[in-house]
XYZ file of C-alpha atoms in Angstrom:
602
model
C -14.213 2.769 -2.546
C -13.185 1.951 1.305
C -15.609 3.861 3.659
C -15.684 4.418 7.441
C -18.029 5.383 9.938
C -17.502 8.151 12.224
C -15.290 7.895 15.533
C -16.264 8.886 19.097
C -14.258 10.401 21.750
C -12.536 8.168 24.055
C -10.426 8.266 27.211
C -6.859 7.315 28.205
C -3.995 6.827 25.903
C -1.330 5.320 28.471
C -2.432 1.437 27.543
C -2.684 -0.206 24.205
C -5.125 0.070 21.312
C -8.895 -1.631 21.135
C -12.190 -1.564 19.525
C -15.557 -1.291 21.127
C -17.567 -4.402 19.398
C -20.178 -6.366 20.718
C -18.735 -8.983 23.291
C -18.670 -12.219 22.134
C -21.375 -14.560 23.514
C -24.247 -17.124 22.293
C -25.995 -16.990 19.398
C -28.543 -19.557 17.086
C -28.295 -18.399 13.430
C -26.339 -14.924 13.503
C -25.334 -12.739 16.253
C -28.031 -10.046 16.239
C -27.257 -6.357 15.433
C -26.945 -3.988 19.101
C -30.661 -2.375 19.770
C -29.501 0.948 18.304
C -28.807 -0.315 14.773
C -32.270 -1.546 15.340
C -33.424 1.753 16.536
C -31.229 3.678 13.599
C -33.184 1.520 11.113
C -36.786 1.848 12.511
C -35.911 5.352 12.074
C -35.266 5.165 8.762
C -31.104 5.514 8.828
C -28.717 3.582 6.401
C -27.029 1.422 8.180
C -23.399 -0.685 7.110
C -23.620 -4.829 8.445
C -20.969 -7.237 7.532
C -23.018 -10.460 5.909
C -20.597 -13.961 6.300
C -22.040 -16.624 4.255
C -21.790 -20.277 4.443
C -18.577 -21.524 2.432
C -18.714 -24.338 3.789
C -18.573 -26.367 0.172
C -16.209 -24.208 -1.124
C -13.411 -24.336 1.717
C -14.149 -28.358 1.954
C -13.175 -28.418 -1.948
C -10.228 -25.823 -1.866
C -9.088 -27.923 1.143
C -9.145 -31.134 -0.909
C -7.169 -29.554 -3.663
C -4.431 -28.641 -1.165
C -4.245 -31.934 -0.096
C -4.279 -33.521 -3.449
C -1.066 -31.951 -4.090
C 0.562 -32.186 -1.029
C 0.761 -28.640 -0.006
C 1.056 -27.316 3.211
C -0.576 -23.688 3.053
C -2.819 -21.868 0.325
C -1.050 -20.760 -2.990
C -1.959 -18.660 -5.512
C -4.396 -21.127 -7.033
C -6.217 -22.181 -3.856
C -6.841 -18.763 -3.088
C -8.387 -18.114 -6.298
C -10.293 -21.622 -6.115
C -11.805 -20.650 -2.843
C -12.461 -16.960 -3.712
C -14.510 -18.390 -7.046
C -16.578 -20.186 -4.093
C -17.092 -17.519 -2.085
C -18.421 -15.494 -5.366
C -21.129 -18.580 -5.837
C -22.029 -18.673 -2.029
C -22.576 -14.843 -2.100
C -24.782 -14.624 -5.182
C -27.850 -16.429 -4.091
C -27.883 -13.738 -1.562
C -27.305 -11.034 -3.185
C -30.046 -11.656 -5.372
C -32.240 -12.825 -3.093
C -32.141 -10.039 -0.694
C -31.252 -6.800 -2.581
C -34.038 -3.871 -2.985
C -34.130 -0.460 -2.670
C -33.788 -1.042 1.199
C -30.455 -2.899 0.637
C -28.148 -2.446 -1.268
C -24.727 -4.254 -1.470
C -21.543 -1.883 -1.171
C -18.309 -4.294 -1.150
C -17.452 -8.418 -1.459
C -13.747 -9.520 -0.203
C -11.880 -11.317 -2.564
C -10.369 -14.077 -0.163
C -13.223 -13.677 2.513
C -16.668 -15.417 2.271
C -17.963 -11.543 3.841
C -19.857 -8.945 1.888
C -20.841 -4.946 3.621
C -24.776 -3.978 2.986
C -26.207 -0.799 3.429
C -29.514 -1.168 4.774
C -32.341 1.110 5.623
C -35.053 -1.170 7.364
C -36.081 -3.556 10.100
C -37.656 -5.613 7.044
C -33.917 -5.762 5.228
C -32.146 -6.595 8.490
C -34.493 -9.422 8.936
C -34.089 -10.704 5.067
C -30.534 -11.094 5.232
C -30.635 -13.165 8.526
C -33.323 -15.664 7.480
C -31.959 -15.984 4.100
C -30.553 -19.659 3.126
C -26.830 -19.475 3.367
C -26.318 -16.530 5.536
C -24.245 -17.716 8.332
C -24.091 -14.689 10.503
C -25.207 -10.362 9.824
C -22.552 -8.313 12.148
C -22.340 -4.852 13.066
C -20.128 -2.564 11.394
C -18.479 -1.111 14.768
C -16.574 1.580 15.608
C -13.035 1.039 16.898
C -11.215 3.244 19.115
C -7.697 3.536 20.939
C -8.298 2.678 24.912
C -4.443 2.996 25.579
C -2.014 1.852 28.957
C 13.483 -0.559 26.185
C 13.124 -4.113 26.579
C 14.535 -5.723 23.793
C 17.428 -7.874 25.939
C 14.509 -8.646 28.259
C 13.674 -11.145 26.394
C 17.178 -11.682 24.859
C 16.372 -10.455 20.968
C 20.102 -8.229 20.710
C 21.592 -11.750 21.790
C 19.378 -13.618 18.761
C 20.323 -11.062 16.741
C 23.938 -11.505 17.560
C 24.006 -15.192 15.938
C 22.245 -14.182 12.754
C 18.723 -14.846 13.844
C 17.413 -11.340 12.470
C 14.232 -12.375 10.479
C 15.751 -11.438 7.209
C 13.973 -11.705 4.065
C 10.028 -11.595 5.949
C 8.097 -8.831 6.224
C 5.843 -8.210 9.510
C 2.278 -6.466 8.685
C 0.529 -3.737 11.395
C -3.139 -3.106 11.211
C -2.931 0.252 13.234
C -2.494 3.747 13.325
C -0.010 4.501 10.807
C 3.460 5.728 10.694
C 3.919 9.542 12.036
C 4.965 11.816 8.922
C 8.497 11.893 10.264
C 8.943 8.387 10.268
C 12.133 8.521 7.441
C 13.969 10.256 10.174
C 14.002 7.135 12.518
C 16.998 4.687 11.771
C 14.647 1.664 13.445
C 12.786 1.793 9.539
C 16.218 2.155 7.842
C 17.465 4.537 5.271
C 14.517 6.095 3.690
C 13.311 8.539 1.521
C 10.390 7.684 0.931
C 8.235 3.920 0.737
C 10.845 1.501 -0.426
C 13.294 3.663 -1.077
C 16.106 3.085 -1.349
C 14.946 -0.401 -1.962
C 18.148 -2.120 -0.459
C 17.850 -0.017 2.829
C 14.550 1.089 3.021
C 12.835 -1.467 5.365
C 8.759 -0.154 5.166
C 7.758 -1.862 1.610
C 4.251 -0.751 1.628
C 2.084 2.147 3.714
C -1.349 2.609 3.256
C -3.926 5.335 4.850
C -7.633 3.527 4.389
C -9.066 6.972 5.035
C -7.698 9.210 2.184
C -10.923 11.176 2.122
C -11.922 10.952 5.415
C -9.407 12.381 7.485
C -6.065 11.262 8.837
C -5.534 9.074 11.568
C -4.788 10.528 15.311
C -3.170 7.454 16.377
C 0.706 7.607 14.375
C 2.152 8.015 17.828
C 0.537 4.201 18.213
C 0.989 2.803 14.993
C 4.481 4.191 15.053
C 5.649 2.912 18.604
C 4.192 -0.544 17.431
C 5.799 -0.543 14.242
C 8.988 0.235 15.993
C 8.939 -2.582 18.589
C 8.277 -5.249 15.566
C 11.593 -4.288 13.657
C 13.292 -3.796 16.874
C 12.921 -7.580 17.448
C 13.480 -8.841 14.261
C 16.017 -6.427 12.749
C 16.571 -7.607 9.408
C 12.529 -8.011 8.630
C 10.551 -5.634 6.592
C 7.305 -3.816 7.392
C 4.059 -3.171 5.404
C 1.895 -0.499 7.230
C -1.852 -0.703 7.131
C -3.389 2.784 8.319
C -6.725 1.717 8.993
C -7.603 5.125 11.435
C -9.812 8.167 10.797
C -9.186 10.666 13.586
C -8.983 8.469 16.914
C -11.554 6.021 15.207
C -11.962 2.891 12.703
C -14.059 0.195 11.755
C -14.190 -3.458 11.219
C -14.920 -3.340 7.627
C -11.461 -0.799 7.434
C -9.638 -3.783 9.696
C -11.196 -6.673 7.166
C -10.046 -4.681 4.058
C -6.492 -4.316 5.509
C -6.332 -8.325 5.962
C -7.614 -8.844 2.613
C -5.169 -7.008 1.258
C -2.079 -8.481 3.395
C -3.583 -11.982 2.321
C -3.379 -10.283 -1.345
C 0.513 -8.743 -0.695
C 1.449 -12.108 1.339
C 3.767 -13.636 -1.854
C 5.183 -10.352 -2.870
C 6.580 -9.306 0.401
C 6.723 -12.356 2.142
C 4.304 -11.708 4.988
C 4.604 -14.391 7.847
C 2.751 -12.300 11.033
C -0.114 -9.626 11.009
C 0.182 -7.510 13.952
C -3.100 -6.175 15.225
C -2.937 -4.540 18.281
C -6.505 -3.799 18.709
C -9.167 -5.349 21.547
C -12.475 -4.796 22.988
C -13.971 -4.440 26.534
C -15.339 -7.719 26.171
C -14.098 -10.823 28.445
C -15.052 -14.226 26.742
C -13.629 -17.368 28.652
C -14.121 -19.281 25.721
C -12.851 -18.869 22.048
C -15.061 -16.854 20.049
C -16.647 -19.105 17.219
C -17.803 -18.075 13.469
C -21.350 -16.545 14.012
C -19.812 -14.366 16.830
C -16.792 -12.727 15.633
C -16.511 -11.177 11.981
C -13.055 -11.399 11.951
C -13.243 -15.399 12.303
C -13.224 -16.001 8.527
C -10.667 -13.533 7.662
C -7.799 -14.772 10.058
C -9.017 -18.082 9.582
C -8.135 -17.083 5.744
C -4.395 -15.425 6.839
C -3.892 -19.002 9.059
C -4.566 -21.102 5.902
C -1.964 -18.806 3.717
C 0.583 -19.122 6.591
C 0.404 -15.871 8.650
C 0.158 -16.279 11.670
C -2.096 -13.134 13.753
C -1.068 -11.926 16.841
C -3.598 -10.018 18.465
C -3.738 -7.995 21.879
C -5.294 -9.613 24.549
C -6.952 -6.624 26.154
C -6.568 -3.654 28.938
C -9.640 -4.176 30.706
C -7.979 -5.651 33.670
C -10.388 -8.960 33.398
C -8.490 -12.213 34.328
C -11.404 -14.492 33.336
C -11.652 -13.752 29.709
C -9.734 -11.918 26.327
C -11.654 -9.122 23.950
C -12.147 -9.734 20.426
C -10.567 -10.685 18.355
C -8.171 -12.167 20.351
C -11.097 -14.662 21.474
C -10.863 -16.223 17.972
C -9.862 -19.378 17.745
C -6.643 -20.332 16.183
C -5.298 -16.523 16.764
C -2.042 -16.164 19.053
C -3.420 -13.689 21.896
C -1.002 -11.660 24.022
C -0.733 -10.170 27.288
C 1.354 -8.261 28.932
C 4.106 -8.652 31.697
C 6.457 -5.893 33.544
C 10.445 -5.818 32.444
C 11.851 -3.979 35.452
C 10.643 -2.548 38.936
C 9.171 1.036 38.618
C 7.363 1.204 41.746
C 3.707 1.429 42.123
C 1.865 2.386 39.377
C -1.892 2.853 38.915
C -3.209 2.173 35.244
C -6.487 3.528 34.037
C -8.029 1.088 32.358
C -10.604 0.339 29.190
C -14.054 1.610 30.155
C -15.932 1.021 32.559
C -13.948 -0.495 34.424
C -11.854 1.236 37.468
C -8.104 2.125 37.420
C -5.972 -1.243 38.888
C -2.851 -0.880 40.845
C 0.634 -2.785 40.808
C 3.382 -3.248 42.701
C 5.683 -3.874 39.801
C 8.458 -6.207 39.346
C 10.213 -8.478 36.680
C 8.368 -10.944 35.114
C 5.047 -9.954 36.590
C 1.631 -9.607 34.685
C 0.597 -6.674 34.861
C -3.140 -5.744 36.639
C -4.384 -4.422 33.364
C -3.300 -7.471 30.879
C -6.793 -9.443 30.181
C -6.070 -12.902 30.994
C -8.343 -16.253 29.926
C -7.098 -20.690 29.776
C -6.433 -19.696 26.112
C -4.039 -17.044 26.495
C -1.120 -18.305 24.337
C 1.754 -15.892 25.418
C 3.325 -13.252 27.446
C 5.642 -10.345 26.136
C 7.013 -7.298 27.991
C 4.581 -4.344 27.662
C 4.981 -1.343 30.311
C 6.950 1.753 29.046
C 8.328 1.154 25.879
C 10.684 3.294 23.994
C 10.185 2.963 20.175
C 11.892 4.448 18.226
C 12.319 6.781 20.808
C 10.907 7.867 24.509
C 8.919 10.561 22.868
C 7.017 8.081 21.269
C 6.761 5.922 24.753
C 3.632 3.666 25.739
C 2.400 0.285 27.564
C -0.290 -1.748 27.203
C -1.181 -5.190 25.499
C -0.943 -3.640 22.202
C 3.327 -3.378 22.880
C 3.543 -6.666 24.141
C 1.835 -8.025 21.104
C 4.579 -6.582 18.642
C 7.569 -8.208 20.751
C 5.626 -11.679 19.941
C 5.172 -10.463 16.327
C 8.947 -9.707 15.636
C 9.775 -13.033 17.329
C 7.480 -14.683 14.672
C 9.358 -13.042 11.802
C 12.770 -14.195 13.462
C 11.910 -17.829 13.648
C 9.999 -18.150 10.079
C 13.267 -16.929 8.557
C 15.254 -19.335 11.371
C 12.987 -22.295 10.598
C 10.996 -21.735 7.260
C 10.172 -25.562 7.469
C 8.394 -25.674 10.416
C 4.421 -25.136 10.406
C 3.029 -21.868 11.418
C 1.324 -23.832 14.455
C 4.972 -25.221 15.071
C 6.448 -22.055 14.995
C 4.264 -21.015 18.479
C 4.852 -23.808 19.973
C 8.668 -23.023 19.584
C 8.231 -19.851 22.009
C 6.120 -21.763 24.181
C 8.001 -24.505 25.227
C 11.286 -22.153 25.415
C 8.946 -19.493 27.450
C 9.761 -18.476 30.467
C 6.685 -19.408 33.082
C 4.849 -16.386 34.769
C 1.866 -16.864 36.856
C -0.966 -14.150 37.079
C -0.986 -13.404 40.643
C -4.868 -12.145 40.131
C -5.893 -15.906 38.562
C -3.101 -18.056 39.240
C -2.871 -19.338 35.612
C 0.560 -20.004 34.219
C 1.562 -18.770 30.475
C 4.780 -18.785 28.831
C 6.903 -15.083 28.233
C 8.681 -14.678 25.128
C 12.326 -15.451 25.602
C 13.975 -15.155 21.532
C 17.194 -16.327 22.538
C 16.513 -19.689 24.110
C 13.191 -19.806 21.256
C 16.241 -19.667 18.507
C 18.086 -22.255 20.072
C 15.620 -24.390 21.670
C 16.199 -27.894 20.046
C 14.210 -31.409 20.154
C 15.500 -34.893 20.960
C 15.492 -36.817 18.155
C 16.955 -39.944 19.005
C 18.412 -43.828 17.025
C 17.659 -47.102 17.574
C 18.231 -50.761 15.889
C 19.378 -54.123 15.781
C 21.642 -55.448 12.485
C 24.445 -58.155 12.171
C 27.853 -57.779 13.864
C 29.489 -60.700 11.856
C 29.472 -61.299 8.193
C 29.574 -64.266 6.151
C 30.543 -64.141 2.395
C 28.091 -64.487 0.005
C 25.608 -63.691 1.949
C 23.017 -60.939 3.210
C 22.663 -58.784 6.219
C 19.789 -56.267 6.835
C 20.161 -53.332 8.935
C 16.699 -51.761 11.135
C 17.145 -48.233 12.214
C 14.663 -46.362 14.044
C 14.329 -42.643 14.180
C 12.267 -41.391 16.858
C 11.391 -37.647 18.113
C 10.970 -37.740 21.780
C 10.426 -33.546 22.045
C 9.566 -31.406 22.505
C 9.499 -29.575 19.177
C 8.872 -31.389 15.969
C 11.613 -32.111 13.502
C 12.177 -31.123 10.676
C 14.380 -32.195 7.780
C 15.284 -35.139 9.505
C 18.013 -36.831 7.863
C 19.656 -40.802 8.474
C 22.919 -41.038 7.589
C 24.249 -44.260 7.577
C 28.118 -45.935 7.075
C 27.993 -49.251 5.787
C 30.571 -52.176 6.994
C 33.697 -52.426 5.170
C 32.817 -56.109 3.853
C 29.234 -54.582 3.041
C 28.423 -53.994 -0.252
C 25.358 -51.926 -0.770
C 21.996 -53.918 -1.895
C 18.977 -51.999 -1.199
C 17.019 -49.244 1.540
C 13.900 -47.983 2.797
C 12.054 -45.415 0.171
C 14.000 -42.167 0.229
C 17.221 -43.513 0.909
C 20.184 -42.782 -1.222
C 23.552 -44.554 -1.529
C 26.661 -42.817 -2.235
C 30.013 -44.615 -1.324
C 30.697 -45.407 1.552
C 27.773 -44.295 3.035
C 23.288 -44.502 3.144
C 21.658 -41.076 3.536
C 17.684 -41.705 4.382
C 15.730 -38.676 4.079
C 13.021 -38.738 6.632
C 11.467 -35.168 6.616
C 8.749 -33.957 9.339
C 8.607 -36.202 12.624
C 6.119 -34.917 14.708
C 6.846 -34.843 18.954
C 6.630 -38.406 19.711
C 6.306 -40.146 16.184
C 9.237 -42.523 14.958
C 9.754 -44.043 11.384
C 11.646 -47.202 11.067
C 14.070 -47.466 8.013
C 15.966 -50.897 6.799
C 19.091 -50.902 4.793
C 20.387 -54.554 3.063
C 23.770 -55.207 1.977
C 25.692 -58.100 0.528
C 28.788 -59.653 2.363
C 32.143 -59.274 0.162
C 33.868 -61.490 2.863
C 33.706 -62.892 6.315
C 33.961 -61.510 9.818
C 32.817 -59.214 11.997
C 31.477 -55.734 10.974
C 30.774 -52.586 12.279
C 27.761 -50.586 11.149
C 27.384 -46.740 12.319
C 24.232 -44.465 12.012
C 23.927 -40.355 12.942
C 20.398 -38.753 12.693
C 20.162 -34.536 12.245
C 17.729 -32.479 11.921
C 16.655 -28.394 11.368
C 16.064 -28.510 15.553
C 19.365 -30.495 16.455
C 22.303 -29.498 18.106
C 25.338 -31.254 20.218
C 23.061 -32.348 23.001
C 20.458 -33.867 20.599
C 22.140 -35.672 18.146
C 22.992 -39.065 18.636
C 25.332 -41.947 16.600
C 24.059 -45.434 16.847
C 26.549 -48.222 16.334
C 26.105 -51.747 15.580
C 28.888 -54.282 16.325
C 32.398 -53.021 17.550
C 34.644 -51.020 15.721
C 38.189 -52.189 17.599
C 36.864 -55.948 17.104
C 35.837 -54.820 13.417
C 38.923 -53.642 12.760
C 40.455 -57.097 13.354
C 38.418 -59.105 11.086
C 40.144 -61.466 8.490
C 41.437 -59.822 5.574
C 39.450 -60.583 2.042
C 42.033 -63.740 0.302
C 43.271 -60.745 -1.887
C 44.931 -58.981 0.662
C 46.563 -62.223 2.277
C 48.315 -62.503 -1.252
C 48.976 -59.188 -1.384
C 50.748 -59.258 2.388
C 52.089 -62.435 1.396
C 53.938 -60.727 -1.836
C 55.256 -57.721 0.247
C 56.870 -60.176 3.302
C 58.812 -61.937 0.377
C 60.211 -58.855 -0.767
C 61.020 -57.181 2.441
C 62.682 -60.732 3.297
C 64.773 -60.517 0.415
C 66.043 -57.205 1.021
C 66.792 -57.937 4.432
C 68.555 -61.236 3.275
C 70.562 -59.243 0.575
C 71.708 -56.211 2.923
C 72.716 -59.160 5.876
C 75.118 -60.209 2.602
C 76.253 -57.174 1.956
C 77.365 -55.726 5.618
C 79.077 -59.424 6.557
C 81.448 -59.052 3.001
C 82.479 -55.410 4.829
């Protein structure tokens, strides 16, 4: 049974969501509990801590298994290999440690984390000197601290050539959907979850608090929601209510991700949306013992989904919250679409309301900002579905980068996850944080759709033939950016007088012509390829090459000939075809000679 502690009262609701966890910072064995779990124990109070063990072993062996056969992410079989580890990692612990002053409530299936309920100092200090036991968290309590743009950054035009994210499904950890959410054309026709099933477009909605209370935060989950299938209108969307009230907590957050990890195959999940931050600022990327949400997205990375995660509204340019400090995560912040004057946020507690002048393009005050930040989306007044259900913060930038995920997964299913990032990077546009000066790349779908990578032909081969004989061509395929290719494909047209002898492993021949299947070239990596025929005659020869690939277009492709086709086409003829000739001038002489005869005896 899912559980949640209670929720607190908490201030604005004009910027995005976050939680209020312990800030990320240095720790030996385990980040300690805060001093009032310590104090709730000592005076004698259950208390709920999240236990990571050490799975070291277990990941190192489901990671050899992937790479034995040659796959890129986690299937169904690695996930259970590694969840059978985590069981044997957790059960020295668990019966090691467990009395009648702690018990264990919960394991996660794909997570090497288990919840205790403990009731003493002497518990606390069992689990975190107990072989094994990586790290003992706090079960914290998350709250909301929140601050149309779609051809902003040019999604109507993406969707206009067919780049809709059809066929994935996006995933929000949030609020929920409000109860009139079948009324809103941005989820499709519904009438209720999945149905209809061909125009229904949520798949799966869940409320983590059945018994507990419903969540206070639909206007949220809903305006996120919204913005996610607004950029990627043909993707689906599996809701994860994870609120009680204004209020949840990371164990609710952890069971969400273990189940999207769980639902990834059936729906196709490629993103996780998570909208959520602290007050903390952490210059540096939050590590394992730190976080508790390190293992879990770690998890979601490994499976292919990618998490996008809020950067924070505390208005700190020197560091993000958690968990967008995790490592590996892709952390958002937030930029203005249009000029609406000056505006004065109120930001996360404590710290004091920041001011703008806004404009286009520029990061807002209250956008946390850190060298890690990995992009920029549009985030100030947002209409989704519609203006009654209007907000800004980080948490509506971060569902603009979330949508753009699902469109390029479906665009470019062959790229990697870390690939797919990179692609809205390096087609960004730049904006600079007037409050830090750092530089980091907005969203811009359109030119992320179409943004293609030089993949480029070179080689040397023979230019004259001589019968008998052999002649080897060298062709060398090289990626000089800045995406990597994929599906990178040789094709090849062999010499007329060329008959075909051999070719470089995963080349095919089919008359006339050599197709080389290459596959992944990484930014700056080349493969060289040979192809040998055997001359049929003598002359010279002309030898022609093309090179495509998922990420080419008219400007990146590129034909590499060897010899000259004019002089080619004037090589001598095999001694066949000088019969043949030979044959046909006697004839046409003859007829010539007979018709000369014919017109004089007129």
């Amino acid at each position: 049974m899912r559980t949640k502690s209670a929720s607190a009262p908490w201030g604005s609701r004009v910027l995005g969501m976050g939680l209020v966890l312990l800030g990320c910072g240095q720790a030996a064995l385990a980040i300690p509990p805060s001093q009032q779990v310590r104090a709730w124990l000592a005076a004698g109070r259950k208390v709920d801590v999240i236990v990571e063990v050490d799975a070291t072993a277990a990941d190192a062996a489901a990671d050899a298994e992937r790479s034995r056969r040659h796959l890129r992410y986690d299937d169904a079989a690695i996930l259970a290999m590694r969840a059978s580890g985590y069981v044997a990692a957790r059960s020295p612990v668990t019966s090691g440690v467990s009395g009648k002053d702690a018990q264990l409530v919960r394991d996660y299936q794909h997570f090497p984390l288990s919840v205790w309920r403990i009731s003493s100092l002497d518990a606390l200090a069992r689990l975190r000197a107990y072989p094994g036991v990586r790290a003992v968290h706090q079960n914290s309590v998350l709250h909301t601290v929140s601050v149309s743009d779609l051809p902003f950054i040019n999604a109507p035009q993406a969707a206009a050539e067919g780049a809709t994210g059809a066929g994935t499904t996006v995933a929000v950890i949030d609020g929920g959907l409000d109860s009139s959410w079948t009324s809103y054309s941005d989820f499709g026709t519904c009438t209720a979850v999945g149905t209809p099933a061909n125009t229904c477009r949520v798949v799966y909605n869940y409320q983590y608090n059945p018994s507990g209370g419903a969540s206070s935060e639909t206007l949220h989950g809903t305006n996120v929601s919204a913005i996610a299938l607004g950029v990627a209108p043909g993707a689906n969307l599996a809701m994860f209510n994870v609120f009680n009230g204004t209020g949840t907590t990371t164990t609710n957050i952890i069971d969400a991700l273990d189940d999207v990890l769980r639902m990834k195959a059936q729906y196709d999940i490629v993103a996780v949306n998570m909208s959520l931050g602290d007050n903390s600022s952490n210059s540096t990327q939050c590590g394992s013992t730190v976080s508790p949400f390190v293992q879990a997205l770690s998890a979601l990375e490994q499976a292919g989904i990618i998490p996008v995660i809020a950067a924070g509204n505390s208005g700190s340019k020197t560091g993000l919250a958690d968990p967008a400090c995790v490592a590996g995560v892709v952390s958002v912040g937030a930029v203005y679409d249009a000029s609406y004057g000056t505006i004065t946020w109120p930001l996360a507690l404590p710290s004091a309301p920041c001011t703008d002048v806004s404009a286009a393009d520029k990061v807002t005050c209250f956008s946390q900002s850190a060298s890690y930040l990995t992009l920029l989306a549009p985030g100030t007044f947002v209409n989704a579905p519609n203006s009654s259900f209007q907000e800004s913060g980080t948490s509506q930038a971060t569902p603009h980068v979330t949508g753009s995920i699902a469109v390029l997964r479906a665009r470019y299913p062959a790229e990697t996850t870390s690939e797919t990032v990179q692609r809205l990077q390096v087609s960004g546009v730049t904006d600079t944080d007037s409050a830090n000066g750092r530089s980091t790349p907005r969203i811009n779908l359109l030119a992320a759709v179409n943004q293609g990578t030089a993949v480029a032909l070179s080689g040397s081969g023979p230019t004259q033939a001589v019968s008998g004989g052999t002649g080897t061509y060298t062709i060398t395929v090289t990626n000089n950016g800045p995406l990597a290719a994929t599906n990178v494909a040789v094709t090849d047209t062999l010499p007329s007088l060329g008959s075909f002898l051999s070719a470089s492993s995963g080349c095919t021949y089919n008359y006339p012509s050599v197709t080389c299947s290459v596959g992944s070239l990484a930014a700056g990596a080349s493969v060289t390829l040979t192809i040998t025929v055997t001359w049929t005659g003598s002359g010279a020869v002309y030898n022609s090459a093309t090179v495509n690939a998922d990420q080419s277009d008219t400007s990146t492709q590129q034909t590499l000939a060897m010899g000259t086709a004019s002089t080619a086409g004037n090589a001598p003829l095999p001694g066949w075809a000088y019969a043949l000739l030979a044959v046909a001038l006697s004839g046409l002489a003859l007829r010539e000679s007979r018709g000369f005869r014919s017109t004089s005896a007129s």
